[in-house]
Short mmCIF file of C-alpha atoms in Angstrom, two decimals:
data_model
loop_
_atom_site.label_atom_id
_atom_site.label_comp_id
_atom_site.label_asym_id
_atom_site.label_seq_id
_atom_site.Cartn_x
_atom_site.Cartn_y
_atom_site.Cartn_z
CA MET A 1 89.97 99.57 116.92
CA TYR A 2 89.98 102.85 115.08
CA SER A 3 92.99 101.77 113.15
CA ARG A 4 91.40 98.46 112.13
CA ASN A 5 88.35 100.27 110.81
CA LEU A 6 90.57 102.62 108.89
CA ALA A 7 92.46 99.70 107.43
CA LYS A 8 89.21 98.10 106.30
CA ARG A 9 88.11 101.32 104.68
CA ILE A 10 91.44 101.67 102.89
CA LEU A 11 91.10 98.13 101.60
CA VAL A 12 87.58 98.77 100.40
CA SER A 13 88.68 101.90 98.61
CA LEU A 14 91.58 100.00 97.03
CA ASP A 15 89.33 97.25 95.80
CA SER A 16 86.48 99.10 94.34
CA LYS A 17 86.79 102.76 93.66
CA LYS A 18 87.05 103.73 90.07
CA GLN A 19 87.00 107.41 91.01
CA THR A 20 90.17 107.05 93.04
CA ALA A 21 92.03 105.18 90.30
CA LYS A 22 95.31 106.80 89.50
CA PRO A 23 97.41 107.00 86.33
CA SER A 24 100.24 105.17 88.11
CA GLN A 25 97.90 102.18 88.48
CA ASN A 26 96.87 102.47 84.85
CA PHE A 27 100.17 102.52 82.97
CA GLY A 28 100.32 106.31 83.25
CA LEU A 29 96.99 106.78 81.48
CA LYS A 30 94.42 109.24 82.76
CA GLU A 31 90.81 108.15 82.52
CA GLU A 32 90.04 110.27 79.47
CA GLU A 33 93.18 108.98 77.73
CA PHE A 34 92.13 105.44 78.53
CA GLU A 35 88.67 106.03 77.03
CA ARG A 36 90.27 107.52 73.92
CA MET A 37 92.64 104.58 73.60
CA VAL A 38 89.80 102.04 73.79
CA LEU A 39 87.73 103.97 71.28
CA ARG A 40 90.65 104.07 68.85
CA MET A 41 91.25 100.35 69.32
CA GLN A 42 87.62 99.65 68.53
CA GLN A 43 88.13 101.61 65.32
CA GLY A 44 91.20 99.55 64.43
CA ASP A 45 93.89 102.02 65.56
CA GLU A 46 96.13 100.32 68.10
CA ALA A 47 99.08 102.71 68.00
CA LEU A 48 98.45 104.20 71.46
CA PHE A 49 97.74 100.80 73.00
CA GLU A 50 101.00 99.43 71.65
CA LYS A 51 102.94 102.49 72.75
CA VAL A 52 101.62 102.20 76.30
CA PHE A 53 101.77 98.45 76.74
CA LEU A 54 104.89 97.50 74.84
CA SER A 55 106.84 100.07 76.83
CA GLN A 56 105.71 98.25 80.01
CA PHE A 57 106.52 94.78 78.70
CA GLU A 58 109.98 94.50 80.22
CA ASP A 59 108.70 95.61 83.64
CA CYS A 60 106.09 92.89 83.56
CA ILE A 61 108.68 90.27 82.58
CA LYS A 62 110.90 91.33 85.47
CA TYR A 63 108.00 91.34 87.87
CA LEU A 64 106.99 87.78 86.93
CA MET A 65 110.57 86.52 87.00
CA PHE A 66 111.15 87.81 90.50
CA ARG A 67 107.69 87.15 91.83
CA TYR A 68 107.48 83.53 90.66
CA SER A 69 111.14 82.65 90.18
CA ILE A 70 110.65 81.70 86.54
CA ASN A 71 113.03 82.08 83.63
CA ARG A 72 112.92 84.96 81.21
CA SER A 73 111.44 83.10 78.26
CA SER A 74 108.50 81.79 80.32
CA ALA A 75 107.86 85.28 81.69
CA TYR A 76 108.05 86.69 78.16
CA ASP A 77 105.56 84.12 76.82
CA VAL A 78 102.96 84.62 79.51
CA THR A 79 103.28 88.40 79.25
CA MET A 80 102.67 88.11 75.53
CA ASP A 81 99.62 85.88 76.08
CA ALA A 82 98.28 88.25 78.72
CA LEU A 83 98.78 91.21 76.39
CA LEU A 84 96.80 89.50 73.63
CA LYS A 85 93.99 88.72 75.99
CA PHE A 86 94.09 92.18 77.51
CA ARG A 87 93.85 93.69 74.04
CA LYS A 88 90.80 91.59 73.20
CA ARG A 89 89.07 92.48 76.42
CA LEU A 90 89.78 96.17 75.95
CA ILE A 91 88.29 96.08 72.47
CA ALA A 92 85.28 94.21 73.79
CA GLY A 93 84.80 96.94 76.40
CA LYS A 94 85.25 94.42 79.21
CA ILE A 95 87.97 96.34 81.00
CA SER A 96 87.22 99.62 82.65
CA TYR A 97 89.53 102.25 84.09
CA GLY A 98 90.59 101.20 87.54
CA ASN A 99 93.77 99.40 88.36
CA MET A 100 94.89 98.05 85.00
CA ARG A 101 98.42 97.39 86.16
CA PHE A 102 97.12 95.03 88.84
CA LEU A 103 94.67 93.38 86.45
CA PHE A 104 97.33 92.90 83.78
CA THR A 105 99.83 91.31 86.15
CA ARG A 106 97.03 89.11 87.55
CA MET A 107 96.22 87.94 84.02
CA ALA A 108 99.85 87.19 83.30
CA SER A 109 100.12 85.32 86.61
CA GLN A 110 97.05 83.32 85.69
CA PHE A 111 98.53 82.40 82.31
CA LEU A 112 101.61 81.26 84.14
CA SER A 113 99.55 79.17 86.50
CA ASP A 114 97.64 77.69 83.54
CA SER A 115 100.79 76.84 81.70
CA THR A 116 102.02 74.83 84.67
CA LYS A 117 98.77 72.91 84.97
CA LYS A 118 97.61 70.46 82.37
CA GLU A 119 94.00 71.39 82.62
CA THR A 120 92.96 74.88 81.71
CA VAL A 121 91.61 76.85 84.61
CA LEU A 122 89.32 79.74 83.92
CA LEU A 123 90.51 83.07 85.20
CA GLU A 124 88.24 83.98 88.05
CA ASN A 125 86.27 87.14 87.39
CA TYR A 126 88.23 87.99 84.26
CA ASN A 127 87.61 85.16 81.89
CA GLU A 128 84.22 84.27 80.62
CA GLU A 129 85.41 83.11 77.22
CA PRO A 130 85.23 79.44 76.29
CA VAL A 131 88.43 77.47 76.24
CA VAL A 132 89.60 77.14 72.65
CA GLU A 133 91.30 73.98 71.49
CA GLU A 134 94.97 74.31 70.78
CA ILE A 135 95.59 75.06 67.09
CA GLY A 136 98.84 73.69 65.70
CA ASP A 137 101.43 75.69 63.79
CA ASP A 138 100.97 73.51 60.70
CA VAL A 139 97.30 74.55 60.53
CA LEU A 140 98.18 78.21 60.93
CA ASP A 141 100.97 77.97 58.35
CA ALA A 142 98.46 76.62 55.83
CA LEU A 143 96.04 79.36 56.74
CA ASP A 144 98.81 81.92 56.29
CA LYS A 145 99.34 80.73 52.73
CA ALA A 146 95.61 80.74 52.06
CA TRP A 147 95.35 84.22 53.53
CA ARG A 148 98.02 85.53 51.20
CA GLN A 149 96.05 84.19 48.25
CA LEU A 150 93.01 86.23 49.18
CA CYS A 151 92.38 89.58 47.57
CA GLY A 152 92.91 92.71 49.67
CA ASP A 153 89.19 93.36 50.10
CA CYS A 154 88.57 89.89 51.50
CA ARG A 155 91.55 90.09 53.84
CA SER A 156 90.37 93.42 55.13
CA LEU A 157 86.78 92.26 55.56
CA LEU A 158 87.60 89.01 57.35
CA ASP A 159 90.15 90.73 59.55
CA SER A 160 87.73 93.50 60.50
CA PHE A 161 84.89 91.13 61.18
CA TYR A 162 86.59 88.18 62.84
CA TYR A 163 89.55 89.83 64.49
CA GLN A 164 88.72 93.43 65.18
CA LYS A 165 85.14 92.42 65.92
CA ILE A 166 83.66 95.24 63.85
CA THR A 167 80.03 94.50 63.07
CA LEU A 168 78.83 93.97 59.51
CA LYS A 169 76.55 96.93 59.96
CA SER A 170 79.45 99.25 60.81
CA LEU A 171 81.46 97.87 57.92
CA ALA A 172 78.49 98.38 55.61
CA ASP A 173 78.09 101.96 56.82
CA GLU A 174 81.77 102.64 56.19
CA THR A 175 81.71 101.30 52.66
CA GLY A 176 78.25 102.59 51.76
CA LYS A 177 76.93 99.08 51.12
CA SER A 178 73.94 97.35 52.64
CA GLU A 179 74.39 94.93 55.52
CA ALA A 180 73.04 92.09 53.39
CA ALA A 181 75.59 92.82 50.68
CA MET A 182 78.36 92.78 53.26
CA ARG A 183 77.13 89.43 54.57
CA LYS A 184 77.21 87.97 51.09
CA GLN A 185 80.67 89.35 50.49
CA LYS A 186 81.88 87.88 53.77
CA GLN A 187 80.45 84.48 52.79
CA ARG A 188 82.21 84.59 49.43
CA CYS A 189 85.48 85.48 51.13
CA LEU A 190 85.05 82.64 53.61
CA GLU A 191 84.41 80.16 50.81
CA LYS A 192 87.54 81.34 49.04
CA ILE A 193 89.75 81.01 52.10
CA ARG A 194 88.36 77.54 52.83
CA LEU A 195 89.20 76.44 49.33
CA TYR A 196 92.71 77.87 49.50
CA PHE A 197 93.18 76.35 52.93
CA LEU A 198 92.26 72.88 51.66
CA LYS A 199 94.79 73.36 48.89
CA TYR A 200 97.65 73.98 51.33
CA PHE A 201 96.75 71.78 54.28
CA MET B 1 91.31 69.97 66.55
CA ASN B 2 88.30 67.67 66.08
CA LYS B 3 86.23 70.30 64.34
CA LEU B 4 88.95 70.82 61.80
CA LYS B 5 88.98 67.08 61.13
CA GLU B 6 85.25 67.20 60.47
CA PHE B 7 85.78 70.10 58.10
CA LEU B 8 88.47 68.27 56.19
CA GLU B 9 86.28 65.21 55.93
CA GLY B 10 83.49 67.35 54.48
CA THR B 11 80.96 66.37 57.13
CA MET B 12 80.53 69.78 58.64
CA SER B 13 77.52 72.09 58.48
CA GLU B 14 77.90 75.60 57.01
CA SER B 15 77.46 77.31 60.37
CA ASP B 16 80.11 75.09 61.95
CA LYS B 17 82.44 75.87 59.08
CA ASP B 18 82.02 79.55 59.83
CA GLN B 19 82.76 78.95 63.47
CA VAL B 20 85.88 76.95 62.75
CA PHE B 21 87.21 79.58 60.41
CA GLU B 22 86.40 82.32 62.84
CA GLN B 23 88.59 80.54 65.39
CA LEU B 24 91.31 79.85 62.86
CA ILE B 25 91.41 83.42 61.63
CA ALA B 26 91.50 84.72 65.19
CA ALA B 27 94.33 82.31 66.04
CA LYS B 28 96.23 83.28 62.92
CA ARG B 29 95.84 86.99 63.60
CA ASP B 30 96.91 86.44 67.22
CA ARG B 31 100.05 84.78 65.93
CA ASP B 32 100.61 87.62 63.46
CA LYS B 33 100.12 90.12 66.23
CA LYS B 34 102.60 88.29 68.45
CA ILE B 35 105.21 88.31 65.70
CA ALA B 36 104.65 92.02 65.03
CA TRP B 37 104.90 92.82 68.75
CA GLN B 38 108.01 90.67 69.10
CA GLN B 39 109.66 92.68 66.33
CA LYS B 40 108.59 95.98 67.85
CA LEU B 41 109.70 94.92 71.30
CA LYS B 42 113.09 93.97 69.97
CA GLY B 43 113.60 96.91 67.63
CA LYS B 44 112.04 99.71 69.63
CA TYR B 45 112.42 98.67 73.25
CA GLY B 46 115.33 96.22 73.15
CA VAL B 47 113.16 93.52 74.75
CA GLU B 48 113.85 89.95 73.69
CA ARG B 49 112.51 86.58 74.72
CA ASN B 50 115.85 85.10 75.57
CA SER B 51 118.15 86.70 78.03
CA LYS B 52 120.26 89.42 76.51
CA TYR B 53 122.88 88.79 79.15
CA ILE B 54 124.05 85.39 77.90
CA SER B 55 127.09 86.63 76.07
CA LYS B 56 127.99 88.92 78.93
CA LYS B 57 127.74 85.98 81.29
CA LYS B 58 130.11 83.94 79.15
CA VAL B 59 132.65 86.74 79.10
CA GLY B 60 132.10 87.21 82.79
CA ARG B 61 132.87 83.55 83.48
CA VAL B 62 136.22 83.77 81.69
CA ILE B 63 137.16 86.89 83.58
CA LEU B 64 136.04 85.47 86.88
CA SER B 65 137.97 82.25 86.38
CA LEU B 66 141.12 84.33 86.06
CA ALA B 67 140.34 86.58 88.98
CA ALA B 68 141.60 86.03 92.46
CA CYS B 69 139.32 84.30 94.93
CA PHE B 70 138.88 87.48 96.93
CA SER B 71 137.69 89.45 93.92
CA LEU B 72 135.27 86.66 93.10
CA ILE B 73 133.66 86.80 96.51
CA ILE B 74 133.34 90.60 96.36
CA LEU B 75 131.82 90.46 92.88
CA ALA B 76 129.40 87.72 93.85
CA TYR B 77 128.39 89.66 96.93
CA TYR B 78 127.58 92.78 94.97
CA PHE B 79 125.78 90.81 92.27
CA ILE B 80 123.54 89.04 94.79
CA ALA B 81 122.95 92.20 96.80
CA ASP B 82 121.97 94.05 93.66
CA ARG B 83 119.59 91.33 92.47
CA ASN B 84 117.92 91.11 95.87
CA ARG B 85 117.57 94.85 96.03
CA GLU B 86 115.92 94.81 92.62
CA LYS B 87 113.69 91.93 93.67
CA HIS B 88 112.29 93.49 96.82
CA MET B 89 112.18 96.96 95.27
CA ILE B 90 109.84 95.69 92.55
CA VAL B 91 107.43 94.58 95.25
CA VAL B 92 107.96 97.78 97.27
CA ASN B 93 107.26 99.99 94.25
CA GLU B 94 104.18 97.94 93.47
CA HIS B 95 102.87 98.48 97.01
CA ILE B 96 103.66 102.20 96.88
CA ALA B 97 101.78 102.57 93.59
CA ASN B 98 98.78 100.89 95.19
CA LEU B 99 98.69 103.00 98.32
CA ASP B 100 95.54 104.98 98.54
CA ILE B 101 93.64 107.33 100.76
CA MET B 102 89.94 107.68 101.30
CA THR B 103 87.86 110.20 99.48
CA ASN B 104 84.79 109.06 101.33
CA GLN B 105 83.39 112.23 102.76
CA ASN B 106 82.27 110.38 105.90
CA LEU B 107 85.88 109.83 106.73
CA LEU B 108 86.78 113.49 106.67
CA ARG B 109 87.11 114.78 110.17
CA LYS B 110 84.66 117.27 111.49
CA GLY B 111 86.10 120.68 112.20
CA HIS B 112 86.35 124.17 110.94
CA GLN B 113 84.61 124.71 107.59
CA ASP B 114 87.73 126.09 105.82
CA VAL B 115 89.89 123.30 107.12
CA GLU B 116 87.41 120.73 105.88
CA GLU B 117 87.34 122.33 102.46
CA ILE B 118 91.11 122.22 102.23
CA ARG B 119 91.10 118.56 103.29
CA ALA B 120 88.45 117.70 100.73
CA GLU B 121 90.39 119.46 97.98
CA ALA B 122 93.65 117.82 99.03
CA ASN B 123 91.91 114.44 98.91
CA LEU B 124 90.54 115.19 95.47
CA SER B 125 93.94 116.24 94.12
CA TYR B 126 95.44 113.07 95.56
CA SER B 127 92.82 110.93 93.87
CA LYS B 128 93.77 112.53 90.55
CA ALA B 129 97.44 111.80 91.30
CA GLU B 130 98.16 115.52 91.47
CA TYR B 131 100.53 114.95 94.35
CA GLU B 132 102.31 118.32 94.19
CA LYS B 133 99.00 120.15 94.45
CA SER B 134 97.84 117.85 97.22
CA ILE B 135 101.09 118.49 99.11
CA LEU B 136 100.55 122.26 98.90
CA LEU B 137 97.08 121.87 100.35
CA TRP B 138 98.08 119.54 103.19
CA GLU B 139 101.00 121.84 103.96
CA THR B 140 98.62 124.75 104.27
CA LEU B 141 97.21 122.87 107.25
CA THR B 142 100.56 121.81 108.70
CA THR B 143 101.97 125.35 108.44
CA ALA B 144 98.92 126.78 110.16
CA GLU B 145 99.29 124.04 112.80
CA LEU B 146 95.79 122.83 112.00
CA ALA B 147 96.86 119.40 110.83
CA ASN B 148 96.18 116.26 112.82
CA GLY B 149 97.80 112.84 112.67
CA ILE B 150 95.79 111.68 109.67
CA ASP B 151 96.65 114.84 107.70
CA TYR B 152 100.34 114.16 108.27
CA PHE B 153 99.82 110.56 107.22
CA TYR B 154 98.22 111.59 103.91
CA LEU B 155 100.92 114.17 103.31
CA ALA B 156 103.51 111.43 103.82
CA LEU B 157 101.74 109.30 101.18
CA CYS B 158 102.01 112.16 98.68
CA TYR B 159 105.75 112.50 99.24
CA LEU B 160 106.18 108.79 98.73
CA GLN B 161 104.05 108.52 95.60
CA LYS B 162 104.95 111.69 93.71
CA GLU B 163 107.06 111.36 90.60
CA GLN B 164 110.32 112.31 92.31
CA ALA B 165 109.62 110.47 95.55
CA GLU B 166 111.07 111.91 98.75
CA PRO B 167 111.09 108.90 101.07
CA GLN B 168 113.06 110.61 103.85
CA ARG B 169 110.53 113.45 103.97
CA SER B 170 107.80 110.85 104.03
CA ILE B 171 109.50 109.07 106.96
CA ASP B 172 109.71 112.33 108.95
CA LEU B 173 106.04 113.04 108.32
CA LEU B 174 105.03 109.53 109.32
CA GLU B 175 106.92 109.92 112.58
CA LYS B 176 105.10 113.19 113.14
CA SER B 177 101.80 111.49 112.33
CA LYS B 178 102.62 108.78 114.85
CA SER B 179 103.31 111.37 117.53
CA LEU B 180 99.92 112.96 116.78
CA LYS B 181 98.13 109.62 117.14
CA GLY B 182 97.74 109.03 113.42
CA PRO B 183 96.55 105.60 112.16
CA LYS B 184 99.15 103.40 113.84
CA GLU B 185 98.92 100.24 111.75
CA GLU B 186 98.83 102.05 108.42
CA ILE B 187 101.75 104.23 109.48
CA SER B 188 103.75 101.13 110.25
CA TRP B 189 103.15 99.64 106.79
CA VAL B 190 103.83 102.84 104.86
CA LEU B 191 106.86 103.53 107.04
CA SER B 192 108.28 100.12 106.08
CA LEU B 193 107.85 100.95 102.40
CA ALA B 194 109.37 104.40 102.86
CA TYR B 195 112.38 102.95 104.69
CA LEU B 196 112.96 100.49 101.87
CA LYS B 197 112.56 103.19 99.27
CA ALA B 198 115.14 105.24 101.18
CA GLY B 199 117.48 102.25 101.36
CA GLN B 200 117.16 101.95 105.17
CA LYS B 201 116.83 98.18 105.23
CA ASP B 202 117.42 97.65 108.96
CA ASN B 203 114.74 100.15 109.96
CA ALA B 204 112.36 98.58 107.46
CA ILE B 205 112.96 95.08 108.85
CA GLN B 206 112.33 96.36 112.37
CA GLU B 207 109.04 97.94 111.27
CA LEU B 208 107.95 94.88 109.28
CA ASN B 209 108.67 92.65 112.28
CA LYS B 210 106.44 94.90 114.38
CA ILE B 211 103.60 94.34 111.89
CA LEU B 212 104.08 90.59 112.14
CA ALA B 213 104.30 90.64 115.92
CA ASN B 214 101.05 92.58 116.19
CA ASP B 215 99.34 90.66 113.39
CA ALA B 216 98.50 94.12 112.12
CA TYR B 217 97.34 95.62 108.82
CA LYS B 218 99.22 94.08 105.81
CA THR B 219 100.69 91.19 107.79
CA ALA B 220 100.83 88.90 104.76
CA GLU B 221 102.53 91.53 102.63
CA ALA B 222 104.97 92.33 105.43
CA ARG B 223 105.87 88.64 105.73
CA GLU B 224 106.45 88.41 101.99
CA LEU B 225 108.69 91.47 102.00
CA LEU B 226 110.69 90.11 104.93
CA ASN B 227 111.23 86.87 103.06
CA LEU B 228 112.41 88.78 100.00
CA LEU B 229 114.78 90.80 102.13
CA LYS B 230 116.26 87.64 103.63
CA GLU B 231 117.04 86.12 100.22
#
């Protein structure tokens, strides 16, 4: 009986305790390093994130290959998809220090499961984002061309706002402009890219 | 993409246009990011999407076709054994990384004040993954013969999880813990992992079978490991 209770307590501590989280469960990162990494990512510096996660990429591929008996290219693709999603969620502050290794492999496993099903299944507990329609390569190729036509300022602004999710207010503070001026500039940049896009698509 | 069609047909509102382009830009940047990561993975870490062993396999096939049947069987045996070892060891290492102890103060045993302080500190060091420090503290208790079965169990976890794992030491400590009425079911599970880490497959199988027979702690994981070991 004693042993059963102990087992339950161990399981509870495994499931929930942030304070017992260890670097080995978090890609070797200590909590303060994790916080620093997220902060840097939110400021657009992803060097530490890439250093930590890309060095673990092969391990994740191997894990998925052996765990689910899939081929290397499938394991590579789902690891890549999971990494993109993980990156977004880190930037959005939706992942806290705990057992990131477990969470990451769960995400990759979920991508694998999704790729084998026709309908998209939302990742339980981890995915609150809406399902986005598949965007074809031809569309993205046209957008690539349009993007290259944009001036550097527009590229930087659209990237910061739409991709790095930096608010217009923060961008305005950085550049010493007003928020309204930034909004106008963003609108002008959007109009330009739409025009260029129509030219190439 | 229906929204895109609307945009191209010029029937879309301004706010919808923004939304579509937000999605497009995000998708484009995701693709850019993937390409950049692919290049880094290849250049810096030697990780590629397609197997890097293809050419080796081709060469291998030629060599094997020329080899004697006996050599072929030996080679195949070692190849399969190696792959299976890697396969179950990935799972074993994953379980070892996820082992944990309790820092819940209610779980600390009542006893002498100093002993309790050492236990609390050892627990704290463990939770910070400072295994060497935690070992020193637990060993203060074992040397002074103040340690009980649970102390030995925790000490065994440290030896198994520290950077240069010492699975044999962990096995000895788990046996000691068992003799001192440590947590039986948990000992059995960690002992299985330690045996596998130490390459003692037969002992591990015996221990895993015990878990299954008793429907004990980690039965599902034990069953999975046994299946991997059979492959």
